[in-house]
Amino acid sequence: MLEEVERWLNARSWSAGDRPVQHLLSAKHATGQSVSVVLPALDEEATVGDIVAVIRRELVLGIPLVDEIVVVDSGSSDRTAEVAAAAGARVVHRDAILPRIPAVPGKGEVLWRSLLVTGGDIVCFVDADLREFSADFVSGIVGPLLTDPDVHLVKAMYDRPLGAAPGQGGRVTELMARPLLNMHWPQLAGFVQPLGGEYAARRSLLERLPFPVGYGVELGMLVDALHLVGLDALGQVDVGVRVHRHQDGRALGRMAAAIYRTAQLRLARGHLVRPTLTQFERGADGFEPHTYTVDTEERPPMTEITEYATRRVA
Protein backbone atom coordinates (compact mmCIF):
# COMPACT_ATOMS: atom_id res chain seq x y z
CA MET A 1 0.00 0.00 0.00
CA LEU A 2 1.23 3.48 -0.83
CA GLU A 3 2.49 5.55 2.11
CA GLU A 4 0.02 8.23 1.01
CA VAL A 5 -2.83 5.76 1.41
CA GLU A 6 -1.62 4.62 4.84
CA ARG A 7 -1.61 8.25 5.99
CA TRP A 8 -5.05 8.73 4.46
CA LEU A 9 -6.42 5.68 6.29
CA ASN A 10 -5.37 7.19 9.62
CA ALA A 11 -6.63 10.67 8.83
CA ARG A 12 -9.79 10.03 6.82
CA SER A 13 -11.30 6.84 8.28
CA TRP A 14 -13.75 7.28 11.14
CA SER A 15 -16.44 5.50 13.11
CA ALA A 16 -20.05 6.66 13.20
CA GLY A 17 -19.67 7.14 16.95
CA ASP A 18 -16.85 9.66 16.54
CA ARG A 19 -19.34 12.46 15.94
CA PRO A 20 -22.40 12.51 18.25
CA VAL A 21 -25.58 13.52 16.47
CA GLN A 22 -26.06 16.59 18.70
CA HIS A 23 -22.57 17.73 17.65
CA LEU A 24 -23.58 17.30 14.01
CA LEU A 25 -26.74 19.32 14.57
CA SER A 26 -24.71 22.17 16.05
CA ALA A 27 -22.38 22.06 13.03
CA LYS A 28 -25.37 22.04 10.68
CA HIS A 29 -26.84 25.14 12.33
CA ALA A 30 -23.47 26.90 12.39
CA THR A 31 -22.77 26.31 8.70
CA GLY A 32 -26.32 26.51 7.38
CA GLN A 33 -25.92 23.35 5.31
CA SER A 34 -28.98 21.35 4.27
CA VAL A 35 -29.09 17.58 3.87
CA SER A 36 -31.06 15.51 1.35
CA VAL A 37 -31.37 11.72 1.60
CA VAL A 38 -32.06 9.88 -1.67
CA LEU A 39 -33.18 6.26 -1.94
CA PRO A 40 -33.11 4.81 -5.48
CA ALA A 41 -35.76 2.10 -5.52
CA LEU A 42 -36.97 -0.66 -7.81
CA ASP A 43 -39.43 -3.19 -6.36
CA GLU A 44 -38.35 -2.65 -2.76
CA GLU A 45 -41.71 -2.55 -0.97
CA ALA A 46 -40.45 -5.05 1.63
CA THR A 47 -37.71 -2.75 2.95
CA VAL A 48 -38.06 0.83 1.72
CA GLY A 49 -40.76 1.77 4.23
CA ASP A 50 -38.74 0.72 7.26
CA ILE A 51 -35.69 2.66 6.04
CA VAL A 52 -37.68 5.82 5.44
CA ALA A 53 -39.45 5.46 8.80
CA VAL A 54 -36.17 5.16 10.73
CA ILE A 55 -34.63 8.18 9.01
CA ARG A 56 -37.77 10.26 9.52
CA ARG A 57 -38.24 9.27 13.16
CA GLU A 58 -34.62 9.72 14.25
CA LEU A 59 -33.16 12.33 11.89
CA VAL A 60 -36.13 14.48 10.89
CA LEU A 61 -38.58 14.44 13.82
CA GLY A 62 -36.03 13.50 16.48
CA ILE A 63 -32.75 15.26 15.80
CA PRO A 64 -33.53 17.46 12.75
CA LEU A 65 -30.41 16.62 10.79
CA VAL A 66 -32.12 15.66 7.51
CA ASP A 67 -34.14 18.22 5.55
CA GLU A 68 -35.76 15.92 2.99
CA ILE A 69 -36.14 12.23 2.19
CA VAL A 70 -36.71 11.50 -1.49
CA VAL A 71 -37.41 8.08 -2.96
CA VAL A 72 -36.85 7.93 -6.71
CA ASP A 73 -38.87 5.03 -8.10
CA SER A 74 -37.35 3.66 -11.28
CA GLY A 75 -40.42 1.75 -12.47
CA SER A 76 -41.46 -0.57 -9.66
CA SER A 77 -44.16 -3.15 -10.35
CA ASP A 78 -44.96 -3.55 -6.66
CA ARG A 79 -46.11 -1.07 -3.98
CA THR A 80 -42.71 0.58 -3.46
CA ALA A 81 -44.02 4.08 -4.14
CA GLU A 82 -47.08 3.72 -1.89
CA VAL A 83 -45.10 2.22 0.99
CA ALA A 84 -42.39 4.89 0.77
CA ALA A 85 -44.93 7.72 0.70
CA ALA A 86 -46.85 6.27 3.64
CA ALA A 87 -43.62 6.14 5.64
CA GLY A 88 -43.02 9.85 5.03
CA ALA A 89 -40.85 10.14 1.93
CA ARG A 90 -41.46 12.33 -1.08
CA VAL A 91 -41.72 9.91 -3.99
CA VAL A 92 -40.75 10.93 -7.51
CA HIS A 93 -40.87 8.66 -10.52
CA ARG A 94 -37.65 8.54 -12.53
CA ASP A 95 -39.44 9.22 -15.82
CA ALA A 96 -41.01 12.43 -14.46
CA ILE A 97 -37.57 13.96 -13.93
CA LEU A 98 -36.07 15.68 -16.97
CA PRO A 99 -38.52 14.11 -19.47
CA ARG A 100 -36.69 15.83 -22.33
CA ILE A 101 -34.02 13.14 -22.01
CA PRO A 102 -35.57 9.64 -22.19
CA ALA A 103 -34.59 7.58 -19.16
CA VAL A 104 -32.64 4.35 -19.46
CA PRO A 105 -32.62 1.51 -16.89
CA GLY A 106 -29.92 1.67 -14.27
CA LYS A 107 -29.11 2.83 -10.77
CA GLY A 108 -26.73 5.55 -11.92
CA GLU A 109 -29.49 7.03 -14.07
CA VAL A 110 -31.69 7.41 -10.99
CA LEU A 111 -28.93 8.97 -8.88
CA TRP A 112 -28.09 11.46 -11.62
CA ARG A 113 -31.71 12.55 -12.03
CA SER A 114 -32.17 12.86 -8.28
CA LEU A 115 -29.99 15.98 -8.30
CA LEU A 116 -32.78 17.79 -10.13
CA VAL A 117 -35.44 17.01 -7.51
CA THR A 118 -33.43 17.56 -4.33
CA GLY A 119 -32.12 20.75 -2.81
CA GLY A 120 -29.62 19.73 -0.14
CA ASP A 121 -26.10 21.11 -0.03
CA ILE A 122 -25.17 17.57 1.02
CA VAL A 123 -26.77 14.63 -0.77
CA CYS A 124 -26.77 11.23 0.94
CA PHE A 125 -27.52 8.10 -1.11
CA VAL A 126 -28.89 4.99 0.62
CA ASP A 127 -29.85 1.73 -1.11
CA ALA A 128 -33.49 0.77 -0.57
CA ASP A 129 -32.94 -2.97 0.04
CA LEU A 130 -31.23 -2.70 3.43
CA ARG A 131 -32.53 -4.75 6.36
CA GLU A 132 -31.96 -4.03 10.06
CA PHE A 133 -31.34 -0.43 9.04
CA SER A 134 -29.74 2.03 11.44
CA ALA A 135 -29.84 5.83 11.27
CA ASP A 136 -26.04 5.70 11.66
CA PHE A 137 -25.89 4.90 7.96
CA VAL A 138 -27.00 8.48 7.34
CA SER A 139 -25.65 10.47 10.29
CA GLY A 140 -22.32 8.66 10.13
CA ILE A 141 -21.53 9.53 6.53
CA VAL A 142 -22.89 13.08 6.51
CA GLY A 143 -21.00 13.84 9.71
CA PRO A 144 -17.56 14.57 8.19
CA LEU A 145 -19.20 16.76 5.53
CA LEU A 146 -20.99 18.83 8.15
CA THR A 147 -17.93 19.27 10.34
CA ASP A 148 -14.99 19.48 7.92
CA PRO A 149 -15.15 21.80 4.88
CA ASP A 150 -12.19 20.00 3.30
CA VAL A 151 -14.13 16.72 2.96
CA HIS A 152 -16.24 16.38 -0.19
CA LEU A 153 -17.29 12.71 -0.42
CA VAL A 154 -17.70 10.05 2.27
CA LYS A 155 -18.34 6.34 1.75
CA ALA A 156 -19.81 4.03 4.36
CA MET A 157 -17.75 0.99 5.30
CA TYR A 158 -19.23 -2.07 6.99
CA ASP A 159 -19.19 -5.84 7.31
CA ARG A 160 -21.24 -7.62 4.64
CA PRO A 161 -22.37 -11.10 5.73
CA LEU A 162 -23.47 -13.59 3.08
CA GLY A 163 -26.22 -15.56 4.76
CA ALA A 164 -24.71 -16.86 8.00
CA ALA A 165 -21.13 -16.34 6.79
CA PRO A 166 -19.63 -13.09 8.15
CA GLY A 167 -17.60 -10.97 5.82
CA GLN A 168 -18.38 -13.00 2.68
CA GLY A 169 -20.63 -10.43 0.97
CA GLY A 170 -19.31 -7.94 -1.55
CA ARG A 171 -18.19 -10.58 -4.03
CA VAL A 172 -17.97 -8.17 -6.97
CA THR A 173 -15.91 -5.82 -4.83
CA GLU A 174 -13.34 -8.51 -4.05
CA LEU A 175 -13.24 -10.13 -7.49
CA MET A 176 -13.49 -7.06 -9.73
CA ALA A 177 -13.43 -3.62 -8.12
CA ARG A 178 -10.64 -4.06 -5.59
CA PRO A 179 -8.15 -5.54 -8.10
CA LEU A 180 -8.98 -2.78 -10.60
CA LEU A 181 -8.48 -0.02 -8.05
CA ASN A 182 -5.27 -1.49 -6.65
CA MET A 183 -3.75 -1.89 -10.10
CA HIS A 184 -4.93 1.29 -11.81
CA TRP A 185 -5.89 3.75 -9.05
CA PRO A 186 -3.79 2.66 -6.04
CA GLN A 187 -4.65 5.87 -4.20
CA LEU A 188 -8.15 4.40 -3.76
CA ALA A 189 -6.92 1.08 -2.38
CA GLY A 190 -7.81 2.12 1.17
CA PHE A 191 -11.58 2.13 0.59
CA VAL A 192 -13.13 -0.81 2.40
CA GLN A 193 -16.39 -0.73 0.41
CA PRO A 194 -15.69 1.10 -2.86
CA LEU A 195 -18.92 -0.19 -4.45
CA GLY A 196 -21.15 0.40 -1.45
CA GLY A 197 -24.41 2.19 -2.17
CA GLU A 198 -24.32 4.30 0.99
CA TYR A 199 -22.32 7.49 0.57
CA ALA A 200 -22.73 11.24 0.90
CA ALA A 201 -21.20 14.09 -1.04
CA ARG A 202 -21.40 17.81 -1.48
CA ARG A 203 -23.72 18.88 -4.25
CA SER A 204 -20.92 21.12 -5.51
CA LEU A 205 -18.97 17.94 -6.31
CA LEU A 206 -21.81 15.75 -7.56
CA GLU A 207 -23.02 18.30 -10.07
CA ARG A 208 -19.59 18.31 -11.74
CA LEU A 209 -19.33 14.53 -12.12
CA PRO A 210 -20.46 12.36 -15.04
CA PHE A 211 -22.73 9.49 -13.94
CA PRO A 212 -22.45 6.02 -15.51
CA VAL A 213 -26.09 5.00 -15.88
CA GLY A 214 -25.74 1.49 -14.47
CA TYR A 215 -23.84 -0.47 -11.84
CA GLY A 216 -20.57 1.27 -12.65
CA VAL A 217 -21.74 4.49 -11.02
CA GLU A 218 -20.01 3.95 -7.66
CA LEU A 219 -16.62 3.07 -9.13
CA GLY A 220 -16.86 5.84 -11.72
CA MET A 221 -17.81 8.42 -9.12
CA LEU A 222 -14.94 7.43 -6.83
CA VAL A 223 -12.34 7.56 -9.60
CA ASP A 224 -13.64 10.85 -11.00
CA ALA A 225 -13.84 12.43 -7.55
CA LEU A 226 -10.23 11.45 -6.90
CA HIS A 227 -9.12 13.31 -10.01
CA LEU A 228 -11.38 16.28 -9.35
CA VAL A 229 -10.81 17.00 -5.65
CA GLY A 230 -7.96 14.71 -4.56
CA LEU A 231 -7.63 11.87 -2.07
CA ASP A 232 -7.65 14.03 1.06
CA ALA A 233 -11.13 15.30 0.15
CA LEU A 234 -12.47 11.72 0.36
CA GLY A 235 -13.24 9.73 3.49
CA GLN A 236 -15.00 6.68 4.90
CA VAL A 237 -16.99 5.93 8.05
CA ASP A 238 -17.55 2.59 9.79
CA VAL A 239 -21.30 2.10 10.30
CA GLY A 240 -21.25 -1.53 11.46
CA VAL A 241 -23.01 -4.25 9.47
CA ARG A 242 -24.91 -4.04 6.19
CA VAL A 243 -27.65 -6.64 5.69
CA HIS A 244 -29.36 -6.66 2.32
CA ARG A 245 -30.73 -8.81 -0.49
CA HIS A 246 -28.00 -10.64 -2.40
CA GLN A 247 -27.90 -11.04 -6.18
CA ASP A 248 -27.41 -14.39 -7.86
CA GLY A 249 -24.19 -15.26 -9.68
CA ARG A 250 -25.37 -14.27 -13.14
CA ALA A 251 -26.54 -10.86 -11.94
CA LEU A 252 -23.17 -10.38 -10.27
CA GLY A 253 -21.48 -11.21 -13.56
CA ARG A 254 -23.42 -8.49 -15.33
CA MET A 255 -22.59 -6.07 -12.54
CA ALA A 256 -18.90 -6.91 -12.82
CA ALA A 257 -18.97 -6.38 -16.59
CA ALA A 258 -20.50 -2.93 -16.16
CA ILE A 259 -17.90 -2.01 -13.56
CA TYR A 260 -15.07 -3.21 -15.77
CA ARG A 261 -16.50 -1.19 -18.66
CA THR A 262 -16.64 1.91 -16.45
CA ALA A 263 -13.00 1.43 -15.52
CA GLN A 264 -12.06 0.81 -19.14
CA LEU A 265 -13.66 4.06 -20.23
CA ARG A 266 -11.57 5.92 -17.71
CA LEU A 267 -8.37 4.17 -18.67
CA ALA A 268 -8.68 4.70 -22.40
CA ARG A 269 -11.24 6.87 -24.12
CA GLY A 270 -10.36 5.53 -27.56
CA HIS A 271 -11.30 2.24 -29.27
CA LEU A 272 -13.00 -0.21 -26.92
CA VAL A 273 -14.09 -3.82 -27.22
CA ARG A 274 -17.71 -4.71 -27.93
CA PRO A 275 -19.66 -4.01 -24.71
CA THR A 276 -21.59 -7.27 -24.28
CA LEU A 277 -21.43 -10.16 -21.83
CA THR A 278 -22.45 -13.76 -22.59
CA GLN A 279 -23.44 -15.98 -19.67
CA PHE A 280 -24.65 -19.59 -19.62
CA GLU A 281 -27.67 -21.22 -18.02
CA ARG A 282 -28.61 -24.88 -18.17
CA GLY A 283 -31.77 -25.49 -20.17
CA ALA A 284 -33.64 -28.55 -21.38
CA ASP A 285 -31.03 -29.24 -24.06
CA GLY A 286 -27.90 -28.35 -22.10
CA PHE A 287 -26.22 -25.01 -21.47
CA GLU A 288 -27.83 -22.09 -23.28
CA PRO A 289 -26.01 -18.81 -23.94
CA HIS A 290 -27.62 -15.53 -22.92
CA THR A 291 -26.00 -12.32 -24.10
CA TYR A 292 -26.55 -9.04 -22.32
CA THR A 293 -25.64 -5.50 -23.27
CA VAL A 294 -23.27 -3.89 -20.77
CA ASP A 295 -24.16 -0.38 -19.59
CA THR A 296 -21.94 2.03 -21.50
CA GLU A 297 -23.85 5.28 -21.51
CA GLU A 298 -22.92 8.04 -19.11
CA ARG A 299 -24.83 11.16 -18.18
CA PRO A 300 -22.90 14.45 -18.35
CA PRO A 301 -22.19 16.58 -15.28
CA MET A 302 -25.45 18.12 -14.11
CA THR A 303 -24.01 21.61 -14.55
CA GLU A 304 -24.26 21.02 -18.32
CA ILE A 305 -28.03 20.47 -18.16
CA THR A 306 -30.07 23.58 -18.98
CA GLU A 307 -32.94 22.67 -16.66
CA TYR A 308 -30.57 22.32 -13.70
CA ALA A 309 -28.92 25.67 -14.36
CA THR A 310 -32.34 27.31 -14.74
CA ARG A 311 -33.55 25.80 -11.48
CA ARG A 312 -30.53 27.11 -9.59
CA VAL A 313 -30.99 30.63 -10.95
CA ALA A 314 -34.66 30.59 -9.99
Tab-separated table of C-alpha atoms in Angstrom:
chain	number	residue	atom	x	y	z
A	1	MET	CA	0.000	0.000	0.000
A	2	LEU	CA	1.233	3.478	-0.827
A	3	GLU	CA	2.493	5.549	2.106
A	4	GLU	CA	0.023	8.227	1.014
A	5	VAL	CA	-2.834	5.759	1.414
A	6	GLU	CA	-1.618	4.619	4.839
A	7	ARG	CA	-1.613	8.250	5.993
A	8	TRP	CA	-5.053	8.728	4.464
A	9	LEU	CA	-6.424	5.683	6.295
A	10	ASN	CA	-5.368	7.191	9.620
A	11	ALA	CA	-6.626	10.673	8.826
A	12	ARG	CA	-9.789	10.027	6.817
A	13	SER	CA	-11.296	6.837	8.281
A	14	TRP	CA	-13.751	7.280	11.142
A	15	SER	CA	-16.440	5.498	13.108
A	16	ALA	CA	-20.052	6.658	13.203
A	17	GLY	CA	-19.671	7.143	16.950
A	18	ASP	CA	-16.853	9.659	16.540
A	19	ARG	CA	-19.344	12.464	15.945
A	20	PRO	CA	-22.396	12.512	18.253
A	21	VAL	CA	-25.583	13.522	16.472
A	22	GLN	CA	-26.056	16.586	18.695
A	23	HIS	CA	-22.567	17.735	17.647
A	24	LEU	CA	-23.583	17.303	14.013
A	25	LEU	CA	-26.744	19.315	14.574
A	26	SER	CA	-24.707	22.169	16.046
A	27	ALA	CA	-22.384	22.057	13.033
A	28	LYS	CA	-25.366	22.045	10.679
A	29	HIS	CA	-26.838	25.137	12.331
A	30	ALA	CA	-23.474	26.902	12.394
A	31	THR	CA	-22.767	26.310	8.702
A	32	GLY	CA	-26.319	26.514	7.381
A	33	GLN	CA	-25.918	23.354	5.311
A	34	SER	CA	-28.983	21.353	4.273
A	35	VAL	CA	-29.094	17.575	3.871
A	36	SER	CA	-31.060	15.506	1.353
A	37	VAL	CA	-31.374	11.720	1.596
A	38	VAL	CA	-32.064	9.879	-1.669
A	39	LEU	CA	-33.181	6.259	-1.943
A	40	PRO	CA	-33.108	4.809	-5.480
A	41	ALA	CA	-35.758	2.095	-5.519
A	42	LEU	CA	-36.969	-0.658	-7.813
A	43	ASP	CA	-39.428	-3.192	-6.360
A	44	GLU	CA	-38.350	-2.653	-2.758
A	45	GLU	CA	-41.710	-2.548	-0.967
A	46	ALA	CA	-40.452	-5.050	1.634
A	47	THR	CA	-37.708	-2.754	2.949
A	48	VAL	CA	-38.057	0.832	1.722
A	49	GLY	CA	-40.760	1.773	4.227
A	50	ASP	CA	-38.740	0.720	7.262
A	51	ILE	CA	-35.686	2.657	6.037
A	52	VAL	CA	-37.679	5.823	5.438
A	53	ALA	CA	-39.452	5.459	8.799
A	54	VAL	CA	-36.173	5.159	10.727
A	55	ILE	CA	-34.632	8.184	9.010
A	56	ARG	CA	-37.770	10.263	9.517
A	57	ARG	CA	-38.239	9.271	13.164
A	58	GLU	CA	-34.623	9.721	14.252
A	59	LEU	CA	-33.158	12.330	11.895
A	60	VAL	CA	-36.135	14.483	10.893
A	61	LEU	CA	-38.582	14.444	13.825
A	62	GLY	CA	-36.032	13.496	16.478
A	63	ILE	CA	-32.749	15.255	15.804
A	64	PRO	CA	-33.534	17.463	12.752
A	65	LEU	CA	-30.413	16.616	10.789
A	66	VAL	CA	-32.120	15.665	7.513
A	67	ASP	CA	-34.138	18.224	5.555
A	68	GLU	CA	-35.764	15.921	2.990
A	69	ILE	CA	-36.143	12.226	2.190
A	70	VAL	CA	-36.708	11.500	-1.492
A	71	VAL	CA	-37.407	8.076	-2.958
A	72	VAL	CA	-36.846	7.934	-6.714
A	73	ASP	CA	-38.875	5.028	-8.098
A	74	SER	CA	-37.349	3.664	-11.281
A	75	GLY	CA	-40.418	1.752	-12.473
A	76	SER	CA	-41.462	-0.574	-9.658
A	77	SER	CA	-44.160	-3.152	-10.353
A	78	ASP	CA	-44.964	-3.547	-6.655
A	79	ARG	CA	-46.109	-1.066	-3.978
A	80	THR	CA	-42.706	0.576	-3.456
A	81	ALA	CA	-44.023	4.084	-4.140
A	82	GLU	CA	-47.081	3.721	-1.892
A	83	VAL	CA	-45.100	2.215	0.986
A	84	ALA	CA	-42.387	4.889	0.766
A	85	ALA	CA	-44.928	7.720	0.701
A	86	ALA	CA	-46.850	6.271	3.641
A	87	ALA	CA	-43.615	6.144	5.643
A	88	GLY	CA	-43.016	9.846	5.034
A	89	ALA	CA	-40.851	10.135	1.933
A	90	ARG	CA	-41.456	12.326	-1.077
A	91	VAL	CA	-41.716	9.911	-3.989
A	92	VAL	CA	-40.751	10.932	-7.509
A	93	HIS	CA	-40.868	8.664	-10.517
A	94	ARG	CA	-37.649	8.543	-12.526
A	95	ASP	CA	-39.444	9.219	-15.816
A	96	ALA	CA	-41.014	12.427	-14.462
A	97	ILE	CA	-37.574	13.962	-13.927
A	98	LEU	CA	-36.074	15.676	-16.967
A	99	PRO	CA	-38.525	14.107	-19.470
A	100	ARG	CA	-36.691	15.833	-22.329
A	101	ILE	CA	-34.016	13.144	-22.010
A	102	PRO	CA	-35.571	9.640	-22.194
A	103	ALA	CA	-34.586	7.583	-19.164
A	104	VAL	CA	-32.642	4.345	-19.456
A	105	PRO	CA	-32.623	1.513	-16.890
A	106	GLY	CA	-29.923	1.674	-14.265
A	107	LYS	CA	-29.113	2.826	-10.768
A	108	GLY	CA	-26.732	5.553	-11.918
A	109	GLU	CA	-29.486	7.033	-14.070
A	110	VAL	CA	-31.688	7.413	-10.991
A	111	LEU	CA	-28.935	8.967	-8.877
A	112	TRP	CA	-28.092	11.464	-11.621
A	113	ARG	CA	-31.712	12.547	-12.035
A	114	SER	CA	-32.166	12.862	-8.281
A	115	LEU	CA	-29.990	15.981	-8.299
A	116	LEU	CA	-32.783	17.787	-10.134
A	117	VAL	CA	-35.441	17.008	-7.506
A	118	THR	CA	-33.429	17.560	-4.327
A	119	GLY	CA	-32.118	20.749	-2.807
A	120	GLY	CA	-29.623	19.730	-0.140
A	121	ASP	CA	-26.103	21.110	-0.026
A	122	ILE	CA	-25.173	17.569	1.017
A	123	VAL	CA	-26.770	14.629	-0.768
A	124	CYS	CA	-26.767	11.231	0.935
A	125	PHE	CA	-27.522	8.103	-1.108
A	126	VAL	CA	-28.887	4.990	0.616
A	127	ASP	CA	-29.846	1.731	-1.111
A	128	ALA	CA	-33.485	0.769	-0.568
A	129	ASP	CA	-32.944	-2.966	0.039
A	130	LEU	CA	-31.227	-2.699	3.434
A	131	ARG	CA	-32.527	-4.746	6.359
A	132	GLU	CA	-31.960	-4.033	10.062
A	133	PHE	CA	-31.340	-0.426	9.038
A	134	SER	CA	-29.744	2.031	11.442
A	135	ALA	CA	-29.840	5.831	11.266
A	136	ASP	CA	-26.039	5.698	11.665
A	137	PHE	CA	-25.889	4.899	7.961
A	138	VAL	CA	-26.996	8.481	7.341
A	139	SER	CA	-25.647	10.471	10.293
A	140	GLY	CA	-22.315	8.656	10.130
A	141	ILE	CA	-21.530	9.527	6.532
A	142	VAL	CA	-22.886	13.080	6.507
A	143	GLY	CA	-20.996	13.844	9.711
A	144	PRO	CA	-17.564	14.574	8.194
A	145	LEU	CA	-19.195	16.758	5.528
A	146	LEU	CA	-20.993	18.834	8.145
A	147	THR	CA	-17.932	19.270	10.344
A	148	ASP	CA	-14.993	19.479	7.916
A	149	PRO	CA	-15.152	21.799	4.883
A	150	ASP	CA	-12.188	20.003	3.296
A	151	VAL	CA	-14.127	16.723	2.960
A	152	HIS	CA	-16.237	16.376	-0.188
A	153	LEU	CA	-17.289	12.715	-0.417
A	154	VAL	CA	-17.702	10.045	2.270
A	155	LYS	CA	-18.340	6.341	1.747
A	156	ALA	CA	-19.812	4.030	4.361
A	157	MET	CA	-17.751	0.987	5.304
A	158	TYR	CA	-19.225	-2.073	6.987
A	159	ASP	CA	-19.191	-5.840	7.312
A	160	ARG	CA	-21.237	-7.620	4.640
A	161	PRO	CA	-22.375	-11.104	5.734
A	162	LEU	CA	-23.468	-13.594	3.076
A	163	GLY	CA	-26.220	-15.564	4.756
A	164	ALA	CA	-24.706	-16.860	7.996
A	165	ALA	CA	-21.131	-16.343	6.789
A	166	PRO	CA	-19.634	-13.093	8.149
A	167	GLY	CA	-17.596	-10.965	5.815
A	168	GLN	CA	-18.382	-12.995	2.683
A	169	GLY	CA	-20.627	-10.432	0.965
A	170	GLY	CA	-19.306	-7.945	-1.549
A	171	ARG	CA	-18.186	-10.577	-4.032
A	172	VAL	CA	-17.972	-8.166	-6.971
A	173	THR	CA	-15.907	-5.818	-4.829
A	174	GLU	CA	-13.338	-8.506	-4.047
A	175	LEU	CA	-13.243	-10.133	-7.491
A	176	MET	CA	-13.486	-7.064	-9.728
A	177	ALA	CA	-13.426	-3.624	-8.118
A	178	ARG	CA	-10.640	-4.060	-5.590
A	179	PRO	CA	-8.154	-5.538	-8.095
A	180	LEU	CA	-8.981	-2.780	-10.602
A	181	LEU	CA	-8.482	-0.020	-8.049
A	182	ASN	CA	-5.269	-1.491	-6.647
A	183	MET	CA	-3.755	-1.891	-10.100
A	184	HIS	CA	-4.931	1.293	-11.808
A	185	TRP	CA	-5.885	3.751	-9.047
A	186	PRO	CA	-3.788	2.656	-6.038
A	187	GLN	CA	-4.646	5.866	-4.196
A	188	LEU	CA	-8.153	4.405	-3.760
A	189	ALA	CA	-6.917	1.079	-2.376
A	190	GLY	CA	-7.813	2.120	1.171
A	191	PHE	CA	-11.576	2.134	0.594
A	192	VAL	CA	-13.133	-0.813	2.402
A	193	GLN	CA	-16.385	-0.734	0.407
A	194	PRO	CA	-15.691	1.103	-2.863
A	195	LEU	CA	-18.917	-0.191	-4.453
A	196	GLY	CA	-21.150	0.400	-1.448
A	197	GLY	CA	-24.411	2.193	-2.168
A	198	GLU	CA	-24.317	4.302	0.987
A	199	TYR	CA	-22.323	7.487	0.574
A	200	ALA	CA	-22.730	11.236	0.897
A	201	ALA	CA	-21.200	14.090	-1.037
A	202	ARG	CA	-21.402	17.810	-1.476
A	203	ARG	CA	-23.717	18.882	-4.245
A	204	SER	CA	-20.924	21.118	-5.514
A	205	LEU	CA	-18.972	17.944	-6.313
A	206	LEU	CA	-21.815	15.748	-7.561
A	207	GLU	CA	-23.021	18.304	-10.074
A	208	ARG	CA	-19.593	18.313	-11.744
A	209	LEU	CA	-19.335	14.531	-12.122
A	210	PRO	CA	-20.463	12.359	-15.037
A	211	PHE	CA	-22.731	9.488	-13.938
A	212	PRO	CA	-22.451	6.023	-15.511
A	213	VAL	CA	-26.087	5.004	-15.883
A	214	GLY	CA	-25.739	1.485	-14.472
A	215	TYR	CA	-23.840	-0.467	-11.839
A	216	GLY	CA	-20.570	1.273	-12.653
A	217	VAL	CA	-21.736	4.491	-11.019
A	218	GLU	CA	-20.009	3.946	-7.661
A	219	LEU	CA	-16.620	3.072	-9.131
A	220	GLY	CA	-16.862	5.844	-11.721
A	221	MET	CA	-17.810	8.422	-9.121
A	222	LEU	CA	-14.941	7.428	-6.830
A	223	VAL	CA	-12.342	7.564	-9.605
A	224	ASP	CA	-13.638	10.846	-11.001
A	225	ALA	CA	-13.838	12.432	-7.547
A	226	LEU	CA	-10.229	11.448	-6.902
A	227	HIS	CA	-9.124	13.308	-10.012
A	228	LEU	CA	-11.382	16.282	-9.355
A	229	VAL	CA	-10.815	16.998	-5.648
A	230	GLY	CA	-7.956	14.709	-4.562
A	231	LEU	CA	-7.627	11.867	-2.065
A	232	ASP	CA	-7.654	14.027	1.061
A	233	ALA	CA	-11.129	15.298	0.151
A	234	LEU	CA	-12.473	11.723	0.356
A	235	GLY	CA	-13.244	9.732	3.491
A	236	GLN	CA	-15.002	6.684	4.905
A	237	VAL	CA	-16.987	5.935	8.054
A	238	ASP	CA	-17.552	2.591	9.787
A	239	VAL	CA	-21.298	2.098	10.304
A	240	GLY	CA	-21.250	-1.526	11.459
A	241	VAL	CA	-23.012	-4.252	9.470
A	242	ARG	CA	-24.915	-4.043	6.190
A	243	VAL	CA	-27.655	-6.643	5.693
A	244	HIS	CA	-29.362	-6.659	2.321
A	245	ARG	CA	-30.730	-8.813	-0.486
A	246	HIS	CA	-28.002	-10.641	-2.404
A	247	GLN	CA	-27.897	-11.037	-6.183
A	248	ASP	CA	-27.413	-14.394	-7.864
A	249	GLY	CA	-24.187	-15.260	-9.679
A	250	ARG	CA	-25.368	-14.267	-13.142
A	251	ALA	CA	-26.542	-10.859	-11.937
A	252	LEU	CA	-23.175	-10.382	-10.266
A	253	GLY	CA	-21.483	-11.213	-13.564
A	254	ARG	CA	-23.420	-8.486	-15.331
A	255	MET	CA	-22.589	-6.074	-12.539
A	256	ALA	CA	-18.903	-6.911	-12.820
A	257	ALA	CA	-18.967	-6.375	-16.586
A	258	ALA	CA	-20.504	-2.926	-16.160
A	259	ILE	CA	-17.897	-2.015	-13.556
A	260	TYR	CA	-15.071	-3.207	-15.773
A	261	ARG	CA	-16.495	-1.191	-18.656
A	262	THR	CA	-16.645	1.913	-16.452
A	263	ALA	CA	-12.995	1.432	-15.517
A	264	GLN	CA	-12.061	0.810	-19.136
A	265	LEU	CA	-13.664	4.062	-20.233
A	266	ARG	CA	-11.569	5.921	-17.709
A	267	LEU	CA	-8.370	4.170	-18.670
A	268	ALA	CA	-8.682	4.701	-22.400
A	269	ARG	CA	-11.245	6.874	-24.121
A	270	GLY	CA	-10.359	5.525	-27.555
A	271	HIS	CA	-11.298	2.240	-29.273
A	272	LEU	CA	-13.002	-0.207	-26.919
A	273	VAL	CA	-14.094	-3.820	-27.222
A	274	ARG	CA	-17.713	-4.711	-27.935
A	275	PRO	CA	-19.661	-4.012	-24.713
A	276	THR	CA	-21.595	-7.271	-24.282
A	277	LEU	CA	-21.427	-10.163	-21.834
A	278	THR	CA	-22.450	-13.756	-22.591
A	279	GLN	CA	-23.445	-15.980	-19.673
A	280	PHE	CA	-24.650	-19.586	-19.616
A	281	GLU	CA	-27.666	-21.219	-18.020
A	282	ARG	CA	-28.608	-24.882	-18.165
A	283	GLY	CA	-31.775	-25.489	-20.170
A	284	ALA	CA	-33.640	-28.552	-21.379
A	285	ASP	CA	-31.025	-29.242	-24.065
A	286	GLY	CA	-27.898	-28.347	-22.101
A	287	PHE	CA	-26.215	-25.010	-21.473
A	288	GLU	CA	-27.829	-22.093	-23.275
A	289	PRO	CA	-26.010	-18.806	-23.937
A	290	HIS	CA	-27.625	-15.530	-22.915
A	291	THR	CA	-26.001	-12.322	-24.098
A	292	TYR	CA	-26.551	-9.039	-22.319
A	293	THR	CA	-25.636	-5.500	-23.266
A	294	VAL	CA	-23.267	-3.892	-20.768
A	295	ASP	CA	-24.160	-0.381	-19.589
A	296	THR	CA	-21.941	2.027	-21.503
A	297	GLU	CA	-23.846	5.283	-21.513
A	298	GLU	CA	-22.918	8.040	-19.107
A	299	ARG	CA	-24.828	11.163	-18.184
A	300	PRO	CA	-22.898	14.452	-18.352
A	301	PRO	CA	-22.189	16.579	-15.278
A	302	MET	CA	-25.449	18.121	-14.108
A	303	THR	CA	-24.010	21.608	-14.554
A	304	GLU	CA	-24.258	21.019	-18.316
A	305	ILE	CA	-28.032	20.467	-18.158
A	306	THR	CA	-30.069	23.578	-18.979
A	307	GLU	CA	-32.944	22.673	-16.656
A	308	TYR	CA	-30.567	22.318	-13.704
A	309	ALA	CA	-28.918	25.669	-14.362
A	310	THR	CA	-32.345	27.306	-14.744
A	311	ARG	CA	-33.552	25.798	-11.482
A	312	ARG	CA	-30.534	27.109	-9.587
A	313	VAL	CA	-30.993	30.626	-10.947
A	314	ALA	CA	-34.656	30.587	-9.987
